[in-house]
mmCIF file of C-alpha atoms in Angstrom:
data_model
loop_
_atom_site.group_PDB
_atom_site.id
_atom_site.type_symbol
_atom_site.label_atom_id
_atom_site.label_comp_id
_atom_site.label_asym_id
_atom_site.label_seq_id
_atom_site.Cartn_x
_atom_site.Cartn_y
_atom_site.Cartn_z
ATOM 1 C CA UNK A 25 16.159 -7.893 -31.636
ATOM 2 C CA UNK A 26 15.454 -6.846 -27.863
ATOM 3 C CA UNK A 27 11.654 -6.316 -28.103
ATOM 4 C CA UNK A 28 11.545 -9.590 -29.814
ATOM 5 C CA UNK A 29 13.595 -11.580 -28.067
ATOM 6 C CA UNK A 30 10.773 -10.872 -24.971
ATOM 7 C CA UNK A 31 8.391 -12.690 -27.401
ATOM 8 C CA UNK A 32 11.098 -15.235 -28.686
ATOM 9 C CA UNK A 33 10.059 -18.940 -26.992
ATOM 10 C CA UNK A 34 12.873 -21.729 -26.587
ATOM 11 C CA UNK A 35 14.258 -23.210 -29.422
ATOM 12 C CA UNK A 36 12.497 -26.287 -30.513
ATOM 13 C CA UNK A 37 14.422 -29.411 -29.484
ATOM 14 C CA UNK A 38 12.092 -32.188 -29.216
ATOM 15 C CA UNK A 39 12.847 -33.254 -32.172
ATOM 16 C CA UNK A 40 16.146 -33.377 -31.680
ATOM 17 C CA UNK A 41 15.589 -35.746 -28.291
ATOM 18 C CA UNK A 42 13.797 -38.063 -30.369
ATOM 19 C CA UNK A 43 16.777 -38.169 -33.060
ATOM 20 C CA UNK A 44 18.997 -39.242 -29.890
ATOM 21 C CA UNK A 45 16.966 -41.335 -28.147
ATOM 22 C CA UNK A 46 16.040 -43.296 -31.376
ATOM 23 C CA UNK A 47 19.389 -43.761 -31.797
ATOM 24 C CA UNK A 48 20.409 -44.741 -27.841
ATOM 25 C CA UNK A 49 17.280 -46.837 -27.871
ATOM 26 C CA UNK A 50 18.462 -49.006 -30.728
ATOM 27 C CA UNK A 51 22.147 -49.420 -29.666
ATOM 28 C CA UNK A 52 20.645 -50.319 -26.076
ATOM 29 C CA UNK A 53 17.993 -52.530 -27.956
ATOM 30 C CA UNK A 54 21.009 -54.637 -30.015
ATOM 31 C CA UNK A 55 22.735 -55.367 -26.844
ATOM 32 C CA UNK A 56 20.065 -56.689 -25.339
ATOM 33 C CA UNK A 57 19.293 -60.502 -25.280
ATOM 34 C CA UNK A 58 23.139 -61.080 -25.154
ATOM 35 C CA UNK A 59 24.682 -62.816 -22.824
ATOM 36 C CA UNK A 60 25.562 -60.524 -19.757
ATOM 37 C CA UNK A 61 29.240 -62.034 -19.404
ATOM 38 C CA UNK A 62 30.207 -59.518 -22.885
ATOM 39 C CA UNK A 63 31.071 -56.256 -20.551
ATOM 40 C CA UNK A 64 33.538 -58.388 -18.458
ATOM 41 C CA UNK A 65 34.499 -60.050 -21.428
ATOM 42 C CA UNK A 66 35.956 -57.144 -22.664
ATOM 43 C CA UNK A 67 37.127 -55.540 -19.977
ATOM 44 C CA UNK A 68 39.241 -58.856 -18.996
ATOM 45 C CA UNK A 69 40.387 -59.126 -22.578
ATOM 46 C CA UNK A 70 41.566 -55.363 -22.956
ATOM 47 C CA UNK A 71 43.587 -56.029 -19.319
ATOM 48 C CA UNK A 72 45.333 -59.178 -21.327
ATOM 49 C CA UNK A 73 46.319 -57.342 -24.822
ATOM 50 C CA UNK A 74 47.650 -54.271 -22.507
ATOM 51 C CA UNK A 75 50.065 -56.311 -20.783
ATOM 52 C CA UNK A 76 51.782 -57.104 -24.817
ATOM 53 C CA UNK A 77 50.022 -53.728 -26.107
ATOM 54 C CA UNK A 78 49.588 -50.574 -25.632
ATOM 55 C CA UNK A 79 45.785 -50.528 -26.689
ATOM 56 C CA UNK A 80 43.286 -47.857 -26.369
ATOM 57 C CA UNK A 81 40.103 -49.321 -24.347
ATOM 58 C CA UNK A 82 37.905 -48.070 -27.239
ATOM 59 C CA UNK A 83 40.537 -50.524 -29.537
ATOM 60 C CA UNK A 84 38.830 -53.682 -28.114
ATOM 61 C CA UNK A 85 35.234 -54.582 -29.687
ATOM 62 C CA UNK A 86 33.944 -57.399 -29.069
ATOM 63 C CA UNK A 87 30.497 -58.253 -30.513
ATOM 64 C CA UNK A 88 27.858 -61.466 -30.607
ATOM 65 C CA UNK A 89 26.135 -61.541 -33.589
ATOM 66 C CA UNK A 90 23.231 -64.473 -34.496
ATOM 67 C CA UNK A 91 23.081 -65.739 -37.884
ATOM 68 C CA UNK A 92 20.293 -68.281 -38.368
ATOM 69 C CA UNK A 93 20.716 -71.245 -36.249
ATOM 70 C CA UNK A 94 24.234 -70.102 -34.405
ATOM 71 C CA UNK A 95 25.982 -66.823 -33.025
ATOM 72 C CA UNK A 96 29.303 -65.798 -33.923
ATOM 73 C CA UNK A 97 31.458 -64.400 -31.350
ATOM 74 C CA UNK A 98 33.597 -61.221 -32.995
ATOM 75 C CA UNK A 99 36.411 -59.773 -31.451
ATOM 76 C CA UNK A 100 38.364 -57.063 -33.281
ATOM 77 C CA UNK A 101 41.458 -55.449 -32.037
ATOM 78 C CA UNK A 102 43.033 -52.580 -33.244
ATOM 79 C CA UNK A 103 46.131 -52.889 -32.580
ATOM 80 C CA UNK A 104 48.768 -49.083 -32.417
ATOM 81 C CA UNK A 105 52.222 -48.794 -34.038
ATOM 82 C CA UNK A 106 54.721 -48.196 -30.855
ATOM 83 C CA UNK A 107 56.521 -50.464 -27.860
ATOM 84 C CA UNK A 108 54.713 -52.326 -25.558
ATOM 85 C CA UNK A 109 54.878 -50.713 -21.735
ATOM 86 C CA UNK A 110 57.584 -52.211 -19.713
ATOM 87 C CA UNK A 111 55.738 -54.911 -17.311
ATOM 88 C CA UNK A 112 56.858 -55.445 -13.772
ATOM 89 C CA UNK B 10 -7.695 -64.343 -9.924
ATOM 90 C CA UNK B 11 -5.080 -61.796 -8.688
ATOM 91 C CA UNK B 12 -3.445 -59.447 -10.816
ATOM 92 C CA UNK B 13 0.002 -58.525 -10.126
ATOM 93 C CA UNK B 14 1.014 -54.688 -11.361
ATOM 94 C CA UNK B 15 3.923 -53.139 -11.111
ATOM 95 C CA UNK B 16 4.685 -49.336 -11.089
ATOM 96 C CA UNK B 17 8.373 -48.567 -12.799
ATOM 97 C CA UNK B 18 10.687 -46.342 -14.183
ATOM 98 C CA UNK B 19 14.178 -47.012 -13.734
ATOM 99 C CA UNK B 20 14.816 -43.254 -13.109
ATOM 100 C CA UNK B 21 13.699 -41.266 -9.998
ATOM 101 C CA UNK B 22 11.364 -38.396 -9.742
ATOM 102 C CA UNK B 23 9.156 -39.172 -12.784
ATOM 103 C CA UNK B 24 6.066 -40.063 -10.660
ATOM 104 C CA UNK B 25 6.115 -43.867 -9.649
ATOM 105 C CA UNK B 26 4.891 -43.365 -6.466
ATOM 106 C CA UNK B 27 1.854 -40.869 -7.287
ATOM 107 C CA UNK B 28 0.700 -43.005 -9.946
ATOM 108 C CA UNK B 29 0.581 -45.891 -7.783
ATOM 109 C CA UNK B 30 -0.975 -44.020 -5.293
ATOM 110 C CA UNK B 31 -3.982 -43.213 -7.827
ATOM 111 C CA UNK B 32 -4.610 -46.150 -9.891
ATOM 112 C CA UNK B 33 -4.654 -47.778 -6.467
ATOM 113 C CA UNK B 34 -7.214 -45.938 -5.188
ATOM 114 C CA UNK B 35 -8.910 -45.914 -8.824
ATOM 115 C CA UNK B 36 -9.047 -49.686 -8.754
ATOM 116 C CA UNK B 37 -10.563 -49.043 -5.214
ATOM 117 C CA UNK B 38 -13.035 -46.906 -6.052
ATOM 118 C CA UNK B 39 -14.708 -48.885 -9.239
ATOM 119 C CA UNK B 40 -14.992 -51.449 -6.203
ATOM 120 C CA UNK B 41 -11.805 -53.636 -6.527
ATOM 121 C CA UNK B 42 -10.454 -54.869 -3.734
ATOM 122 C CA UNK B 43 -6.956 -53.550 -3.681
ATOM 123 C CA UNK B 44 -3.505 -53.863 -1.566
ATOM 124 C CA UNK B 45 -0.431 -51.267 -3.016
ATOM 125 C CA UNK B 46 3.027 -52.223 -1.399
ATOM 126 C CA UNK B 47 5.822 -49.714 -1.278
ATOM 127 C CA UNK B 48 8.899 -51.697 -2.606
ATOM 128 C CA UNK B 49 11.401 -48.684 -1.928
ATOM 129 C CA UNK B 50 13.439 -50.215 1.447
ATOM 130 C CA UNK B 51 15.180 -47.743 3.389
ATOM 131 C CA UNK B 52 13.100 -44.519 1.818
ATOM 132 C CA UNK B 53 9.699 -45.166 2.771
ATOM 133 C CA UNK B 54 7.146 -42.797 0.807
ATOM 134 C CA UNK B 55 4.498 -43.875 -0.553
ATOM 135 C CA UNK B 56 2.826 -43.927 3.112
ATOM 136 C CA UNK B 57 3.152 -40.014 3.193
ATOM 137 C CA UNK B 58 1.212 -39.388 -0.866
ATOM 138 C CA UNK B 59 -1.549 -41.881 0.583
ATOM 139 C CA UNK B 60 -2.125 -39.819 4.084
ATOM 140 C CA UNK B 61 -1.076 -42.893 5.975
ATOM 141 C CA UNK B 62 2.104 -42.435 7.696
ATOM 142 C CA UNK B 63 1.109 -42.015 10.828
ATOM 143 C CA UNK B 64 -0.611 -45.568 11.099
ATOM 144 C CA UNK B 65 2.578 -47.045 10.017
ATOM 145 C CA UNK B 66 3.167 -50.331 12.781
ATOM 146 C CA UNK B 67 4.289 -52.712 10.763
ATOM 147 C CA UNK B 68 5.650 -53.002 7.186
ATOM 148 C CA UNK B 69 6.563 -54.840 4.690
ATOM 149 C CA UNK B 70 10.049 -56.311 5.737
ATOM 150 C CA UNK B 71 8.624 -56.909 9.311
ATOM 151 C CA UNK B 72 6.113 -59.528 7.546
ATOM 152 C CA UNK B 73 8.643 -61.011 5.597
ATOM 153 C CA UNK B 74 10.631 -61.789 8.644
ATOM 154 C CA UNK B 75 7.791 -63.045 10.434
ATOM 155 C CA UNK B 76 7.126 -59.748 13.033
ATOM 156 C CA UNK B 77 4.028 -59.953 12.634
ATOM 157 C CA UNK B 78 0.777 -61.346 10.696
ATOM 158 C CA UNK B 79 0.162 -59.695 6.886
ATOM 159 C CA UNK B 80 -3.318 -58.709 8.406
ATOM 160 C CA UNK B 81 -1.505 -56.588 10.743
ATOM 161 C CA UNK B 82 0.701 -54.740 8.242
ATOM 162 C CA UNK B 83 -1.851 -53.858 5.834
ATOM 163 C CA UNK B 84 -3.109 -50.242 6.788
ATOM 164 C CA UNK B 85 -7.015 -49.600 5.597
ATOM 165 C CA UNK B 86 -7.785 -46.977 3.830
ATOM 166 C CA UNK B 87 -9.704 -44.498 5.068
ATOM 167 C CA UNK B 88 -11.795 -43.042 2.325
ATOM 168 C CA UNK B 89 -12.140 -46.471 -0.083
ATOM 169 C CA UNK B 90 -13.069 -49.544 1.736
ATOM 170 C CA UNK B 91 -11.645 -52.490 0.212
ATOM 171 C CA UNK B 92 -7.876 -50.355 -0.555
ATOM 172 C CA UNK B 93 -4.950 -51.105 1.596
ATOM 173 C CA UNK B 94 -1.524 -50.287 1.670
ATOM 174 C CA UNK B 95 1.584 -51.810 3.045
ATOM 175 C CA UNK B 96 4.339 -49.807 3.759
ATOM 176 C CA UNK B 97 8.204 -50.458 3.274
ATOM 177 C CA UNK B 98 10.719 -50.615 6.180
ATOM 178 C CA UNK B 99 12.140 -47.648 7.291
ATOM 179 C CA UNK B 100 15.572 -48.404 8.592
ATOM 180 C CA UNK B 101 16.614 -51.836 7.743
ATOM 181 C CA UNK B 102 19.418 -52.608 5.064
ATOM 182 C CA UNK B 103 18.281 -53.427 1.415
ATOM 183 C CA UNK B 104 18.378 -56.946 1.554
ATOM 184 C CA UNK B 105 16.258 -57.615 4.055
ATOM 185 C CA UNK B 106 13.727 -58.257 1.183
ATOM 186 C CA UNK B 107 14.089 -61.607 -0.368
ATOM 187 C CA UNK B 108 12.867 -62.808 -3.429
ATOM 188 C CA UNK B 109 10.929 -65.829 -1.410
ATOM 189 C CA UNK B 110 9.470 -63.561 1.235
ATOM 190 C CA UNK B 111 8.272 -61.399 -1.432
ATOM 191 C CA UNK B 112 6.645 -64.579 -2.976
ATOM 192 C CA UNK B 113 4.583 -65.656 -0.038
ATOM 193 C CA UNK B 114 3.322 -62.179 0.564
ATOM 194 C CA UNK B 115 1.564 -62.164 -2.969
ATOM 195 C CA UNK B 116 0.544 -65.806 -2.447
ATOM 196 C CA UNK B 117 -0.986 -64.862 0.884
ATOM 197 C CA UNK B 118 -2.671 -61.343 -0.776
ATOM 198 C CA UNK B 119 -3.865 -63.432 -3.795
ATOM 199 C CA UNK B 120 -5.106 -65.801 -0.895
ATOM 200 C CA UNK B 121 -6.998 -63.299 1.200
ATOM 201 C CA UNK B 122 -8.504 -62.305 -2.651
ATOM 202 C CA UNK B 123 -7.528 -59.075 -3.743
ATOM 203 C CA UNK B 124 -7.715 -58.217 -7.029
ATOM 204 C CA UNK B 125 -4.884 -56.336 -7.753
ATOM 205 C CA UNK B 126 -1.659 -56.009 -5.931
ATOM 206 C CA UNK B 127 -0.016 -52.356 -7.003
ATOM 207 C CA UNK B 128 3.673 -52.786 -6.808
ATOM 208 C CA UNK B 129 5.262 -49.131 -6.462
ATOM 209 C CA UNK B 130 8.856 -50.119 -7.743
ATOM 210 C CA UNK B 131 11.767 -47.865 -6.461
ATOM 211 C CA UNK B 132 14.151 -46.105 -8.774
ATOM 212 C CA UNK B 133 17.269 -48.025 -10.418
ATOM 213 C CA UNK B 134 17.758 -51.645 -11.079
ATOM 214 C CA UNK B 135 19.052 -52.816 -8.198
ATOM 215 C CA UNK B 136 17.792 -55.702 -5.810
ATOM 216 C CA UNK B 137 14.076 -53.256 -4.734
ATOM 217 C CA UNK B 138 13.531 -52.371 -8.484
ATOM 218 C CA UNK B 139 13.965 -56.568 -9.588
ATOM 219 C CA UNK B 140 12.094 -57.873 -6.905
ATOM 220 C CA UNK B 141 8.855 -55.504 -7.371
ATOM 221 C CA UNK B 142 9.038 -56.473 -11.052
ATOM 222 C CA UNK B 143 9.739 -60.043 -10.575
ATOM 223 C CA UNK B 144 6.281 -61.883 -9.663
ATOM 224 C CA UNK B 145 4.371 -59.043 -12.195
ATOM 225 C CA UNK B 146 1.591 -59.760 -14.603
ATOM 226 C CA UNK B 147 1.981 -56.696 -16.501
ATOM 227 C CA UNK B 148 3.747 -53.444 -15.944
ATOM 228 C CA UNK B 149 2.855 -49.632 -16.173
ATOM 229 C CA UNK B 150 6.052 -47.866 -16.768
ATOM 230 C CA UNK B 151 5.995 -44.239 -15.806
ATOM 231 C CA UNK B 152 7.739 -41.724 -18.269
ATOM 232 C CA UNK B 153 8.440 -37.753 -18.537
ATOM 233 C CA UNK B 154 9.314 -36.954 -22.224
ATOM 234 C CA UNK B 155 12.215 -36.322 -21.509
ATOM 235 C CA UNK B 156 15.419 -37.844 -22.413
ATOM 236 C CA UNK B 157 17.119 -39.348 -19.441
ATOM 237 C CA UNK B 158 13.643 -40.926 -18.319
ATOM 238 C CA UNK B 159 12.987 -42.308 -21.891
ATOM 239 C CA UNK B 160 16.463 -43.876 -22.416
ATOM 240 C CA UNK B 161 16.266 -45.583 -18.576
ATOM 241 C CA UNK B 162 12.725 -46.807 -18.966
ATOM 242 C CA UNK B 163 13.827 -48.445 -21.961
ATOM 243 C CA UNK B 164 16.755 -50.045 -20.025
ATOM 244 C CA UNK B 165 14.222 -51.215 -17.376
ATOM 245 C CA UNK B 166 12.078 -52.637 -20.648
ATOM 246 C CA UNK B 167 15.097 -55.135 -21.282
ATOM 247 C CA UNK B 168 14.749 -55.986 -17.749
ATOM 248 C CA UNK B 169 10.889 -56.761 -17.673
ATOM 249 C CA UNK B 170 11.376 -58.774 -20.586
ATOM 250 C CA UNK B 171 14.157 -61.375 -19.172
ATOM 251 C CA UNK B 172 14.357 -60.639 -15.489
ATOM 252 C CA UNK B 173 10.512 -61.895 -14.757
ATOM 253 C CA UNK B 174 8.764 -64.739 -13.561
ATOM 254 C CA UNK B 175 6.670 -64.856 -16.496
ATOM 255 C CA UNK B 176 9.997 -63.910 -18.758
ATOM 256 C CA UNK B 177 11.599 -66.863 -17.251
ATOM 257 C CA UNK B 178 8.208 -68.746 -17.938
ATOM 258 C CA UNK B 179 8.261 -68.001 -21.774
ATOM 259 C CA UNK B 180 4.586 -67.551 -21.580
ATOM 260 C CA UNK B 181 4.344 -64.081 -23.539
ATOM 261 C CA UNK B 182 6.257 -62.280 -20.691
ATOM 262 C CA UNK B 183 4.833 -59.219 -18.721
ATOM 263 C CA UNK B 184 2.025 -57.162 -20.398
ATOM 264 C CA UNK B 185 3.707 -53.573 -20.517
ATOM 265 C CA UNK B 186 2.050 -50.206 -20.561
ATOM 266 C CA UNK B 187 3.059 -46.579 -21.101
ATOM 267 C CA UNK B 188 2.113 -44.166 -18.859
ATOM 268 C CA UNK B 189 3.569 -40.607 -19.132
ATOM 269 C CA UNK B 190 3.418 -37.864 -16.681
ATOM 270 C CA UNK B 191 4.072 -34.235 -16.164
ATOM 271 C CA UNK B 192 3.622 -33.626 -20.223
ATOM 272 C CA UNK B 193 2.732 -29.941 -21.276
ATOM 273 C CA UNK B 194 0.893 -29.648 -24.223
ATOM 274 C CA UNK B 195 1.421 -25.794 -24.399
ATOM 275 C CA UNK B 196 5.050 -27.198 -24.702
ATOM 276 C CA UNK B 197 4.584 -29.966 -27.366
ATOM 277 C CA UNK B 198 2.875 -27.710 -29.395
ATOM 278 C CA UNK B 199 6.030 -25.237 -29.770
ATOM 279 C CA UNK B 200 8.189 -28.384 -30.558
ATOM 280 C CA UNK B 201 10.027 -28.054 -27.208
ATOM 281 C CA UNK B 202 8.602 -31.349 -25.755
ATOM 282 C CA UNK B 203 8.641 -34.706 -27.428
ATOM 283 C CA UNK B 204 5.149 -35.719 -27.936
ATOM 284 C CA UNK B 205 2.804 -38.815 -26.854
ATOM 285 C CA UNK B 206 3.463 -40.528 -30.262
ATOM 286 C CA UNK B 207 7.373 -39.274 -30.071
ATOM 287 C CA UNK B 208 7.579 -41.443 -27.141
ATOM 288 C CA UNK B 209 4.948 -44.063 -28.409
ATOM 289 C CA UNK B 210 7.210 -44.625 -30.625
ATOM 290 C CA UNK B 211 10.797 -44.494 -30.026
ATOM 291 C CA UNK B 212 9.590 -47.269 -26.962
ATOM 292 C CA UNK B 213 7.392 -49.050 -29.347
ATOM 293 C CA UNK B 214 4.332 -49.469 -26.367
ATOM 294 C CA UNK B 215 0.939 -49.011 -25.877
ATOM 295 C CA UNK B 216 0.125 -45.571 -23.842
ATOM 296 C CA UNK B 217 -2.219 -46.516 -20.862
ATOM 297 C CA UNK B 218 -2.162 -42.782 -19.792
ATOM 298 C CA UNK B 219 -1.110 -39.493 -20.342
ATOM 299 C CA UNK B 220 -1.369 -37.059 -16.673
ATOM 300 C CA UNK B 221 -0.622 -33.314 -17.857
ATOM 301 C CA UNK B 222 1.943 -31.403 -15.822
ATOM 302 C CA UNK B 223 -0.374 -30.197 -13.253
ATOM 303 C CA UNK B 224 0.064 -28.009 -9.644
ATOM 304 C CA UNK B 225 -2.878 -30.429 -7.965
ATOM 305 C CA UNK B 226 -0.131 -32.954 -7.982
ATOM 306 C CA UNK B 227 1.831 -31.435 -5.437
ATOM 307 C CA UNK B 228 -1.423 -30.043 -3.307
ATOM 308 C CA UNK B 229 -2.245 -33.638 -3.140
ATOM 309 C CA UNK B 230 1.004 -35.159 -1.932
ATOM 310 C CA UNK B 231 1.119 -31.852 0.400
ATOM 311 C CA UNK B 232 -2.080 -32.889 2.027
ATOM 312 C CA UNK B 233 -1.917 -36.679 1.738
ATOM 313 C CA UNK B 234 -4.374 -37.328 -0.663
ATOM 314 C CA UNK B 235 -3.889 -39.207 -3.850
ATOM 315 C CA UNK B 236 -4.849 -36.440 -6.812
ATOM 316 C CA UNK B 237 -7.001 -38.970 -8.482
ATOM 317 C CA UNK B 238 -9.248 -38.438 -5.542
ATOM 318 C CA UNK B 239 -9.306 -34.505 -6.342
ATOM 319 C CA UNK B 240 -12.101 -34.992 -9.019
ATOM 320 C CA UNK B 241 -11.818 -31.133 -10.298
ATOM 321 C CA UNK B 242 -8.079 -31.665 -11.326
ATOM 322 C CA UNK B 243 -7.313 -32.681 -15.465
ATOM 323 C CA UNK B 244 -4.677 -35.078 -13.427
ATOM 324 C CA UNK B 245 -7.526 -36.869 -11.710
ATOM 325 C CA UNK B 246 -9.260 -37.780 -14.562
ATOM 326 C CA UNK B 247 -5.815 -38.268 -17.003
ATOM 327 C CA UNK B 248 -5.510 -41.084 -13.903
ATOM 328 C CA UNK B 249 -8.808 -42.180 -14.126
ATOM 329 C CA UNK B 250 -9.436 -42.811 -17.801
ATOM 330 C CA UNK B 251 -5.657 -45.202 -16.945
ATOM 331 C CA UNK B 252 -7.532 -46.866 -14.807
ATOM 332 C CA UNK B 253 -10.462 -47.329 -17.296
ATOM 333 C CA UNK B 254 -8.048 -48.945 -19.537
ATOM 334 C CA UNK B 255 -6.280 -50.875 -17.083
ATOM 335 C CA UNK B 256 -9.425 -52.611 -16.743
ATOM 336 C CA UNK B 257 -9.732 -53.032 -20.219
ATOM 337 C CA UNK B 258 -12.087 -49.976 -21.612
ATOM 338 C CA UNK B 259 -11.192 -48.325 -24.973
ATOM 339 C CA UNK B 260 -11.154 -44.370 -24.121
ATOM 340 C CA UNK B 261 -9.495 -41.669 -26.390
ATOM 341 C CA UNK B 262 -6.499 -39.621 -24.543
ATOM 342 C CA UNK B 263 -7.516 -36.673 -22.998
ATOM 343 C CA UNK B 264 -5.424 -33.257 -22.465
ATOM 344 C CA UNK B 265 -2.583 -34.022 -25.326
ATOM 345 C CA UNK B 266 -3.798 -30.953 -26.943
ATOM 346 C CA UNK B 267 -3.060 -27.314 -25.999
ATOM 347 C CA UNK B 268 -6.375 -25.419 -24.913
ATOM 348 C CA UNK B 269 -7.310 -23.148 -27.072
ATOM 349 C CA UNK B 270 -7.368 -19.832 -25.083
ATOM 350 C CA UNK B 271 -9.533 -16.738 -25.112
ATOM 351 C CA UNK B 272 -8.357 -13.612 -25.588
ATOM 352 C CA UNK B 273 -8.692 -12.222 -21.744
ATOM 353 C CA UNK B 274 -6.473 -15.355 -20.743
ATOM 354 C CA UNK B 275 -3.904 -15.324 -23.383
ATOM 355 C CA UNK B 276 -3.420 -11.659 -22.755
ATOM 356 C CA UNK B 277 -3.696 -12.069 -18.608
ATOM 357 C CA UNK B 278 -3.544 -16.146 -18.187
ATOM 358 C CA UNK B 279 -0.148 -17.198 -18.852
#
C-alpha cells in the first residue's frame, strides 16, 4: 500500500464533472428564455404567503412552462401543518 | 466589412485576455488590419500581455467622453503593422462606458476600415462584460475544463443569445465559438480532466481552439509579448491554427493527445 500509493495517480473525476455539469447545464438551459421578472416573482410571493404562513423558501415553486401556442404560469405551494407567526 | 469579435468567459482567470492578445496579433500577422480594445474598466491589463503599457495616453473611456481623437488612443503595434490596441481606463468608475459611446467607437473603427475589432470582455456579467458582447458578430468563448468555468460560460451563452444586437435583431444571433485553454492531455488521458468532446458537448459548440496548458504562457505575459508570437511554443501554434479557423480554414486539432514518451523522458522527464 505505501510503495504503491507513490505510483497511485488522482482518482479519475472527469467524468464525474461532466455528470454535474450536464445536469447544471440543463437546469440553467430550461430557465433560460423566461421572462427575467420569475426570481422576483418568487421571492415577492414567498414574502406574501409568510405573512399567513409559515413556509419554507424552498416551499414556493413557481414555474413557466410553454405548451404550443401559450405558456402556463405554475405556482405550487406547499403549504406546513402549524400556526402562522404572530405579525406586528 | 468589419467584423466584430468578442473574447468571453463569464469567469476570471481562464485566459480572455491572452487569447485576445494572440488572435489579435494572428489576424495581424496574416495581414489584417486589426484594433483589440480592453473592455475591463477600472483593471486595465491587456496593455501589460501586449508590451504596451507604457505608451498608454489615452484610452478607451477618454474617447468616449470626447478627450481626445480615436486616432490618438489607438497605440501601434510595434512588431505587426496594421495591429492596434486601445486600452481601458484606469481609474474612472464603471459606468463611464456607455452603450452609445461604445457604438460610435466601432462605427468610427469600421470607418477607418479595420477588419476585425477584438473585444477582450472582462469577467462577470455586469455592465463591461454586456457592453463588449453587445455590438458582436460572433463570439469566442474561452473555457478551462473545468467545472466552475464550464457552468459560467454557459450562463454567459444565455446572455449572447438574448442580450445582443444581433439577438435583439433576430437575424441568427452571434456566431459562437469554443475555445479552451490550459487543457493537459497527460491529464485527460488518466480521466482526471474532462476532455475536448466532454466539453464539446455538454455546451453543444463548435471548438475554434484548443491551447495546451503550457509555461510559454506566462514567459510571454512576463515579457510582454503575446505567446502566439513565440513560434517554438505548442501554445503559439494551438493559437494559430484558431486563427486559421477564425478565418474560415478547416484544420484538425492539434495537441489533444498525450505525447507518447521515450523511455529516457518517462523515466527522467516528468
Amino acid at each position: 500500500m505505501g510503495l504503491l500509493a507513490l505510483f497511485r495517480r488522482n482518482p479519475p473525476t472527469a467524468s464525474v464533472a461532466k455528470e454535474r455539469l450536464r445536469i447544471i447545464v440543463a437546469q440553467q438551459r430550461s430557465a433560460r428564455g423566461g421572462p427575467d421578472y420569475l426570481p422576483l416573482l418568487r421571492r415577492e410571493l414567498l414574502e406574501v404567503i409568510k405573512k399567513y404562513v409559515n413556509v419554507d423558501p424552498e416551499a414556493v415553486q413557481v414555474n413557466l412552462e410553454r405548451e404550443d401556442d401559450h405558456e402556463v404560469l405554475e405556482l405550487s405551494v406547499a403549504l406546513p401543518g402549524g400556526p402562522a407567526p404572530k405579525e406586528a | 466589412m468589419t467584423e466584430i469579435i468578442v473574447v468571453t468567459s463569464g469567469k476570471g482567470g481562464v485566459g480572455k485576455t491572452t487569447t485576445s492578445a494572440s488572435l489579435s496579433c494572428g489576424l495581424a500577422r496574416r495581414g489584417k488590419k486589426v484594433a483589440v480594445i480592453d473592455f475591463d474598466i477600472g483593471l486595465r491589463n491587456l496593455d501589460l500581455i501586449m508590451g504596451c503599457e507604457r505608451r498608454v495616453v489615452y484610452d478607451f473611456v477618454n474617447v468616449i467622453q470626447g478627450d481626445c481623437t480615436l486616432k490618438q488612443a489607438l497605440i501601434k503595434d510595434k512588431r505587426l503593422e496594421t495591429l492596434y490596441v486601445l486600452a481601458a481606463s484606469q481609474t474612472r468608475d464603471k459606468d463611464a462606458l456607455s452603450s452609445d459611446g461604445v457604438r460610435r467607437v466601432l462605427d468610427e473603427l469600421a470607418a477607418e476600415g479595420f477588419d476585425y475589432v477584438i473585444c477582450d470582455s472582462p469577467a462577470g456579467i455586469e455592465k463591461g462584460a454586456h457592453l463588449a458582447m453587445y455590438f458582436a458578430d460572433r463570439a469566442v468563448v474561452v473555457v478551462n475544463p473545468e467545472v466552475s468555468s464550464v457552468r459560467d460560460s454557459d450562463r454567459i451563452l444565455g446572455l449572447l443569445a438574448s442580450k445582443t444586437h444581433r439577438a435583439e435583431l433576430g437575424n441568427g444571433g452571434v456566431k459562437e465559438h469554443l475555445l479552451l485553454t490550459r487543457y493537459s492531455p497527460r491529464r485527460v488521458a488518466t480521466g482526471e480532466m474532462m476532455s475536448v468532446t466532454d466539453v464539446k458537448d455538454i455546451l453543444g459548440l463548435d471548438v475554434i481552439g484548443v491551447v495546451p496548458e503550457s509555461a510559454d504562457v506566462l514567459s510571454a505575459s512576463n515579457s510582454g509579448v503575446p505567446v502566439i508570437l513565440n513560434e517554438s511554443s505548442d501554445a503559439s501554434r494551438a493559437y494559430d491554427d484558431a486563427v486559421g479557423r477564425l478565418l474560415g480554414e478547416t484544420l484538425p486539432l492539434r495537441f489533444i493527445d498525450e505525447p507518447k514518451k521515450g523511455f529516457f523522458a518517462r523515466m527522467f522527464g516528468g
